[in-house]
mmCIF file of C-alpha atoms in Angstrom:
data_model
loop_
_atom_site.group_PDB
_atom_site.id
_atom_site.type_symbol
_atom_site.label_atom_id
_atom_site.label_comp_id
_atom_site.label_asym_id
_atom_site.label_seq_id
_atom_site.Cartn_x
_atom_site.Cartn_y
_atom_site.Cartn_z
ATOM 1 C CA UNK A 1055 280.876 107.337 219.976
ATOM 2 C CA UNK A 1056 278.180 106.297 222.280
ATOM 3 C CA UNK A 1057 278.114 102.471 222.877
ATOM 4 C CA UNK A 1058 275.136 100.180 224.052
ATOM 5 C CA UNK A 1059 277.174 97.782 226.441
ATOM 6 C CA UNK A 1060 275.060 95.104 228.680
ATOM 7 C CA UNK A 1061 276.416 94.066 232.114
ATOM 8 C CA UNK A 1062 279.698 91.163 231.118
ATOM 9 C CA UNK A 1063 280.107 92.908 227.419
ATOM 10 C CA UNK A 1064 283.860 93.827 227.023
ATOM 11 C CA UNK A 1065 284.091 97.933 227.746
ATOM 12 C CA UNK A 1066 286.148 99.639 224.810
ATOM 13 C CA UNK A 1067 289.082 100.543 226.345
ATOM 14 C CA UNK A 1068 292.764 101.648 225.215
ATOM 15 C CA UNK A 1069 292.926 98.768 223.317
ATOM 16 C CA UNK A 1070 289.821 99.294 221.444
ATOM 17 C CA UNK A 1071 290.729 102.649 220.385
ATOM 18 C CA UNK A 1072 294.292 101.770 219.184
ATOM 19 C CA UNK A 1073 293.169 99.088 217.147
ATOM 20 C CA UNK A 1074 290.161 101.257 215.442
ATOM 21 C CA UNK A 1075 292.752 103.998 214.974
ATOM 22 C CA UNK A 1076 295.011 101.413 212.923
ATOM 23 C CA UNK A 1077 291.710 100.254 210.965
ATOM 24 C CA UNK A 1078 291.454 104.274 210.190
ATOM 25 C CA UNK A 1079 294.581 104.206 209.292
ATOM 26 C CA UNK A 1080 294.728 101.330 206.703
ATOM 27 C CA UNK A 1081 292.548 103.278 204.293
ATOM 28 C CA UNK A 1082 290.268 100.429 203.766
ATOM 29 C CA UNK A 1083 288.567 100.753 200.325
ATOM 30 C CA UNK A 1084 284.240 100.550 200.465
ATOM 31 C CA UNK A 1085 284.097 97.377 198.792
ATOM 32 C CA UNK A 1086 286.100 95.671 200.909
ATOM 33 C CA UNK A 1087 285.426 92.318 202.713
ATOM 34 C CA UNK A 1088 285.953 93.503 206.704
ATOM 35 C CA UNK A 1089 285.992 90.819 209.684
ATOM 36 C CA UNK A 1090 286.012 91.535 213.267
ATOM 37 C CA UNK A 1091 286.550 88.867 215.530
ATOM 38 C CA UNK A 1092 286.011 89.162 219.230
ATOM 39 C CA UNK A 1093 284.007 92.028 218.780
ATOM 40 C CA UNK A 1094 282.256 92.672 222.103
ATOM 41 C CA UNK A 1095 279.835 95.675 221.256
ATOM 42 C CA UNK A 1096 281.221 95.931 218.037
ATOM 43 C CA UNK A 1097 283.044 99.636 218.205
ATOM 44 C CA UNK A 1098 285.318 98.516 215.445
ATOM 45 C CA UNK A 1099 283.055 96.879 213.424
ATOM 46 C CA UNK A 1100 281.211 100.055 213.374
ATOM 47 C CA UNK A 1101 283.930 102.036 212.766
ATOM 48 C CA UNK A 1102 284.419 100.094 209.580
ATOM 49 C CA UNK A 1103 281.021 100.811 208.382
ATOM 50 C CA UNK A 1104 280.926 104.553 209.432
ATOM 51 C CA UNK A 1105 284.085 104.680 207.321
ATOM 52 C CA UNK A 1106 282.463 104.016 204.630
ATOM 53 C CA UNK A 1107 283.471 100.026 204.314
ATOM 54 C CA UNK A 1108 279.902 98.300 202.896
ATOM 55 C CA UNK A 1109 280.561 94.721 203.836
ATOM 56 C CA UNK A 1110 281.142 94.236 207.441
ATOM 57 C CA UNK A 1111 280.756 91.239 209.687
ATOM 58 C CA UNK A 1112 281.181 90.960 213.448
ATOM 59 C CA UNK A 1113 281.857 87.501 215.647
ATOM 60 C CA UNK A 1114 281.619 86.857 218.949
ATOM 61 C CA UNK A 1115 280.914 84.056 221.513
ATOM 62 C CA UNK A 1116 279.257 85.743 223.769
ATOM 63 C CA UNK A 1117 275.087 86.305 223.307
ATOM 64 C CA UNK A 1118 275.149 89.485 224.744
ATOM 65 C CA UNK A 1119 278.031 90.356 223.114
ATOM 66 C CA UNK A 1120 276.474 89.611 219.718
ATOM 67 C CA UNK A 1121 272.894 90.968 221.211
ATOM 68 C CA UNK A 1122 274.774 94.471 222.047
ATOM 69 C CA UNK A 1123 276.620 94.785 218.444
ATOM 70 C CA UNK A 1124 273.620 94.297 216.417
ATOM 71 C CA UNK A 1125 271.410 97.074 218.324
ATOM 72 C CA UNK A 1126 274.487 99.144 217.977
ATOM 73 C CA UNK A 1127 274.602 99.064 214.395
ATOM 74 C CA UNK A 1128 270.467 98.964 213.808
ATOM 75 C CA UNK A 1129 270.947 102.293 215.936
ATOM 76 C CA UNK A 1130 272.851 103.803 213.165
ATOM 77 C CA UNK A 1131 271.493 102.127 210.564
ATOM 78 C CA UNK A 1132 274.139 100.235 209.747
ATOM 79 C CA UNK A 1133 273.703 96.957 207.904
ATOM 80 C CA UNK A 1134 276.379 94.854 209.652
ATOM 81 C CA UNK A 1135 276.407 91.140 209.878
ATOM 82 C CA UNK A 1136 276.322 89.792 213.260
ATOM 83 C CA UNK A 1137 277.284 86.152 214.416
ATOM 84 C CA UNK A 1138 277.526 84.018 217.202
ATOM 85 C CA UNK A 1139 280.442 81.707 217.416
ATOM 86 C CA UNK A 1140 283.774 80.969 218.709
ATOM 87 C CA UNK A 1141 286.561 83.100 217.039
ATOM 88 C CA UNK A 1142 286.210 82.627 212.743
ATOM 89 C CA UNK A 1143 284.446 78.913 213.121
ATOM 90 C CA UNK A 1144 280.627 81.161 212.158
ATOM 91 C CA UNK A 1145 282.009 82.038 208.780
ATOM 92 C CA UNK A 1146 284.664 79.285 207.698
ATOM 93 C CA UNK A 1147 284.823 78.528 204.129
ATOM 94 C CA UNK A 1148 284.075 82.297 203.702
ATOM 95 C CA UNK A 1149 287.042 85.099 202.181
ATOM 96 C CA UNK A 1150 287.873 88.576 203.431
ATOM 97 C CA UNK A 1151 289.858 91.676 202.859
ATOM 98 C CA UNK A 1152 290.322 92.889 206.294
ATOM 99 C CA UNK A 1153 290.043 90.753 209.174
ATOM 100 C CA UNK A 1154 290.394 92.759 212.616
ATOM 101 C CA UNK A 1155 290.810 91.377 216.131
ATOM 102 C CA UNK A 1156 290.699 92.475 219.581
ATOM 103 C CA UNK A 1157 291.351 88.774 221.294
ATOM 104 C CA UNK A 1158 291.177 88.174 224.905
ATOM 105 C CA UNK A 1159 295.051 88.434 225.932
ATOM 106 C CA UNK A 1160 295.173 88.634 229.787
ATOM 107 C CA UNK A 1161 297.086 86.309 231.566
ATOM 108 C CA UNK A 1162 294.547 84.296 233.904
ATOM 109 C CA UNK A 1163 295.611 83.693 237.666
ATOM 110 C CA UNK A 1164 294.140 80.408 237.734
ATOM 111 C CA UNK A 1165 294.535 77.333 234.496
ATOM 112 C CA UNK A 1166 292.256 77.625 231.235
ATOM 113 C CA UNK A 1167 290.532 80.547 230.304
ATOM 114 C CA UNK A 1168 287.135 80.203 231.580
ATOM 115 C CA UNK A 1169 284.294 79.233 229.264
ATOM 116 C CA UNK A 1170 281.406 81.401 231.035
ATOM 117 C CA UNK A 1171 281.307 84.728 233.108
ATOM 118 C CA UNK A 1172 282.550 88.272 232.061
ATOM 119 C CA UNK A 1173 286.130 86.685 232.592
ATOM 120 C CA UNK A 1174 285.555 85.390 229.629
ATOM 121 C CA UNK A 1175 286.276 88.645 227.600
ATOM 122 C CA UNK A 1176 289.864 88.923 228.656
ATOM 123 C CA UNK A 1177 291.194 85.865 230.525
ATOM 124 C CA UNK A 1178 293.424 84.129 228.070
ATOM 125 C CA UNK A 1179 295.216 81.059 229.970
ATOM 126 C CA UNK A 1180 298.737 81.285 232.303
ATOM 127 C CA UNK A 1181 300.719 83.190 229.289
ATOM 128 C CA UNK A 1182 298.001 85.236 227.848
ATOM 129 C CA UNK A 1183 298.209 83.223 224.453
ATOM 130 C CA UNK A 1184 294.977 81.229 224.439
ATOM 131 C CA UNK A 1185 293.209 83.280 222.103
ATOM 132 C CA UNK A 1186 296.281 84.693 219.854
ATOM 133 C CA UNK A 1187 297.727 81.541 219.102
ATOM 134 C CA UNK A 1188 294.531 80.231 217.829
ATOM 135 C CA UNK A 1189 293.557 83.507 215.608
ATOM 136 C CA UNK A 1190 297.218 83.059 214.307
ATOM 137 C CA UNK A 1191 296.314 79.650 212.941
ATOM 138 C CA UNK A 1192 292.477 80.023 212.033
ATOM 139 C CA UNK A 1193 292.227 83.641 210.449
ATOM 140 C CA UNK A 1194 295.367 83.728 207.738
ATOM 141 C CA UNK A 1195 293.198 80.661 206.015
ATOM 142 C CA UNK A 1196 289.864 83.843 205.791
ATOM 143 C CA UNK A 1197 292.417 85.842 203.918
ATOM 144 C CA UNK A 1198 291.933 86.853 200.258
ATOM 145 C CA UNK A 1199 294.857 87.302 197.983
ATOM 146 C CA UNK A 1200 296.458 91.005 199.268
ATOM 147 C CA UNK A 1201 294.542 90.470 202.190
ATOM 148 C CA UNK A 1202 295.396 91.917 205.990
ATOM 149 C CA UNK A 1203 294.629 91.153 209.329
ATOM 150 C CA UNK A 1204 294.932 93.912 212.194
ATOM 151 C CA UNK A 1205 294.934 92.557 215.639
ATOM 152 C CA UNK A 1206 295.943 93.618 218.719
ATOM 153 C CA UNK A 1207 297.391 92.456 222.050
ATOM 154 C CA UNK A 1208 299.789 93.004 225.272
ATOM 155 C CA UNK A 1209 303.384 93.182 224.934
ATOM 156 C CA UNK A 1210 303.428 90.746 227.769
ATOM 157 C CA UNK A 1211 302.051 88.023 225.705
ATOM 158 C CA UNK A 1212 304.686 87.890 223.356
ATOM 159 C CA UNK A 1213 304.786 89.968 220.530
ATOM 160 C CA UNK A 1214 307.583 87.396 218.727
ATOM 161 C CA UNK A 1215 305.654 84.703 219.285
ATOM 162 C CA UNK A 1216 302.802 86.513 217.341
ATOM 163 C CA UNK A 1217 304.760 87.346 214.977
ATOM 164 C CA UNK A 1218 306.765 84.096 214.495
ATOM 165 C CA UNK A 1219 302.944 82.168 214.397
ATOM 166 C CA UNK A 1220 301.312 84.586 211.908
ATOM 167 C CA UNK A 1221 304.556 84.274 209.270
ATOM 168 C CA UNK A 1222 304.702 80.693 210.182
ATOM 169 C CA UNK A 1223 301.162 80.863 208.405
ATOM 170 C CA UNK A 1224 302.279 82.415 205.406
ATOM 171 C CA UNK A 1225 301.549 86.151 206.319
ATOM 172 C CA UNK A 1226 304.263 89.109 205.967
ATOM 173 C CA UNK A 1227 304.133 90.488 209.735
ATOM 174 C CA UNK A 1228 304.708 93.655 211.659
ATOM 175 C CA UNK A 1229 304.226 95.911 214.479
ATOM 176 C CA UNK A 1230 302.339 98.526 213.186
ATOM 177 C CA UNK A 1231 301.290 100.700 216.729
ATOM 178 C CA UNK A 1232 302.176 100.688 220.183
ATOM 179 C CA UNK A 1233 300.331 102.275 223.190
ATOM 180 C CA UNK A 1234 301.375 102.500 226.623
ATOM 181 C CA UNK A 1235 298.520 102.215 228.826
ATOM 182 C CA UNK A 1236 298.231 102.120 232.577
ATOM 183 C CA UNK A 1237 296.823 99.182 234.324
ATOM 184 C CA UNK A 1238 293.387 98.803 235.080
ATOM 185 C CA UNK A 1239 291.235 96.984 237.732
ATOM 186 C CA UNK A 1240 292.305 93.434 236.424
ATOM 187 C CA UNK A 1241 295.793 94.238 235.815
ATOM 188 C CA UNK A 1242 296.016 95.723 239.193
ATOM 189 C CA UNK A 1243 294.433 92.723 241.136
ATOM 190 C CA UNK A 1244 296.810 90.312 239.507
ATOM 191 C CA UNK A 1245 299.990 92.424 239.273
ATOM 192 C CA UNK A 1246 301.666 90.130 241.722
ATOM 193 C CA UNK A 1247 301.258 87.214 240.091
ATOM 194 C CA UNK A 1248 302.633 88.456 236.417
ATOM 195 C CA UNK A 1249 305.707 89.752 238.588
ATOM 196 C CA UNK A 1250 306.287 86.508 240.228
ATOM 197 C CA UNK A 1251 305.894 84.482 236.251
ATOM 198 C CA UNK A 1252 308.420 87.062 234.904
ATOM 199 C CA UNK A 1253 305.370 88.793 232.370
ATOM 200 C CA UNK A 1254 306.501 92.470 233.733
ATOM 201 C CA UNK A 1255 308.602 94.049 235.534
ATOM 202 C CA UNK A 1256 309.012 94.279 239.586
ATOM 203 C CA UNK A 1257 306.742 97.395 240.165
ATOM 204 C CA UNK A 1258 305.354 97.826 236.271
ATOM 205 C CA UNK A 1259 302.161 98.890 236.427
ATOM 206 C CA UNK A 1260 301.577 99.952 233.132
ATOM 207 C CA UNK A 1261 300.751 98.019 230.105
ATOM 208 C CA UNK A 1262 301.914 98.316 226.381
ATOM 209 C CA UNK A 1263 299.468 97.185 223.830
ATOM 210 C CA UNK A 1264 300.706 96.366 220.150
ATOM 211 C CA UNK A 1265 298.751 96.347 216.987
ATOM 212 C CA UNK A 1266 300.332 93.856 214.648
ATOM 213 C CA UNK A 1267 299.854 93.748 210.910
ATOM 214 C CA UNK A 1268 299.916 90.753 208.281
ATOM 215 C CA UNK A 1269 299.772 90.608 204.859
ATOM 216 C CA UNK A 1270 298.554 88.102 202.598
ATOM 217 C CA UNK A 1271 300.991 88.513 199.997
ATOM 218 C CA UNK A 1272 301.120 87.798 195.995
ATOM 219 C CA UNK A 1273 303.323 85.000 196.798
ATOM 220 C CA UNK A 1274 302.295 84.298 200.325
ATOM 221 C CA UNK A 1275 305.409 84.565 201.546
ATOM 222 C CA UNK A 1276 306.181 85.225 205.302
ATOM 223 C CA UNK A 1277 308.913 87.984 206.295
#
């Protein structure tokens, strides 16, 4: 699928594709309520609505980000819902079926993750968890009754801690996907400073992405 992707918009990667794969996969009905935070030039939110889903809504912080995902889907005449914010805060208050989420999840080389500049899209703080352990807290809240959230993220970041967040939050949680990916420019640059902080192996230069499930269920009840 050709993509519309300005200079500092996130580039769909490996990650991009495993997550829309588990979106595929998940069957979503047409009338369902679908979320995609982070979505960069929205490739999954369009995937959603090319699947057929009818209400679809895409969120990102970045203005070109939000700029490329709404000529991508007037390109295909797709009526999705664009909207500028920082992670879910654009449409609190509001309920969904599916949310889906491609978070930044790289560990940064230097402090915070920064607030401006293409970094942006991936730099996640010294562990990688900047993003996740705030979408862990703020998107189980979005969920309707039966409700899921797909979201994906490194293997170096801490899949338990994901997990143990998300159930901590009332949601029934599981790795759903894995991908092993090799590293790319960013990785590679920084490779010596995840060996030296113990986030992969001497040598690794590879990558394993995870997509993670959770359910709202009928009792909202973690497992």
């Amino acid at each position: 699928m050709l993509i519309l992707r300005p200079p500092g918009v996130y580039l769909p990667q490996g990650d991009t594709a495993l997550l829309t794969e588990a979106l595929r996969d998940a069957a979503v009905p047409p009338d369902a309520r679908v979320l995609d935070v982070c979505t960069g030039t929205g490739a999954v939110a369009l995937a959603a609505a090319l699947g057929g889903t009818r209400r679809v809504t895409a969120v990102d912080v970045s203005t070109r980000a939000v700029l490329a995902a709404k000529v991508n889907a007037r390109l295909r005449g797709l009526p999705i819902r664009v909207l500028r914010g920082d992670l879910v805060e654009p449409v609190a208050g509001e309920e969904f079926d599916v949310i889906t989420a491609n978070p930044p999840y790289v560990p940064s080389v230097n402090g915070a993750p920064p607030r401006h500049g293409r970094a942006r899209a991936w730099d996640a703080g010294p562990g990688g968890r900047a993003g996740l352990d705030r979408l862990c807290a703020a998107a189980p809240p979005l969920l309707a009754e039966g409700g899921m959230l797909l979201m994906v993220q490194s293997a170096m970041c801490g899949v338990r801690a994901t997990l143990d967040s998300l159930r901590a939050n009332g949601l029934k949680a599981a790795v759903i996907a894995r991908r092993r990916e090799p590293f790319g420019p960013v990785l590679r640059g920084r490779a010596a400073v995840l060996e030296a902080r113990g986030l992969i192996r001497p040598g690794q230069r590879h990558d394993e992405l995870v997509v993670i499930r959770a359910d709202r269920t009928e009792h909202g009840a973690g497992a």
